[in-house]
Amino acid sequence: MGPTALSSSSGGEEAGDTPHNNDRNSSHVWMERTWSWHDMSALDHIALPMWLVSFEHNNVRFLWCNNACASAWCKDSKEAFLAVDLNSSSAPAVIEQHAFLFKKIQVDYETWKLPKTIYPKESDVPIQTICELLPMRWREANGNELVVACVTAHKTEKAAEKEENEVMLRSHHMMTHCRTLMVLLDTKGKVLYCNGSAAAFYLFKQGEGTIGDIAACSDWEESNIEEG
């Protein structure tokens, strides 16, 4: 569920989810003062999943999350998300990554980004995200102050757009060479698209043709059939 422990609905770590792209930024807004649970209420209803996590060795834990985070990671409530145990069953690779992020974020005060796959509860389609981790000064309910990682999951559109474009191109290629007559009309009856077979049959030219032309041609074809 966290940026290093949750890359699937089961909480497993995915092999391709490796951190990258760091930026030294100790003067970030989250470091200008100490923040508390009360300060985060304004972020509770934004659409982007956000959460706070500490990567301290043997004490990796979530400290806060918003509603979008709990929903994205398939939890019934924020309390359920925050109660996830991130220490007892972590694989060696996950433990190593936790240590890496602890130093980068909570010791060196650097920002970091890494890809993560989210499996929303309301959808069977996984979402590819880039998680941005920023250092943040945090005060716990008991008054203890520490630097933690503030994580925001940004949805990446490039992969989805690329796949959609590839599907569209394949479909267009199939329609272009299909012998079946295929015509797309707007609500006023103007031809928006037709494949080669339809253009040849109805004698359409680029940017021309209406539903009236199709009807006329169909009437002509019907009358020929009746006469025959």
Tab-separated table of C-alpha atoms in Angstrom, residues 2 5 41-42 77 97 115 163-164 171:
chain	number	residue	atom	x	y	z
A	2	GLY	CA	2.861	2.347	0.517
A	5	ALA	CA	5.273	-1.958	-0.113
A	41	SER	CA	-7.910	17.750	6.681
A	42	ALA	CA	-7.956	20.056	3.651
A	77	SER	CA	-11.565	2.955	5.406
A	97	GLN	CA	14.158	-0.243	-0.876
A	115	PRO	CA	6.402	4.029	-10.693
A	163	GLU	CA	-2.243	1.448	-26.092
A	164	GLU	CA	-5.468	3.185	-27.148
A	171	SER	CA	-8.909	-1.138	-36.103
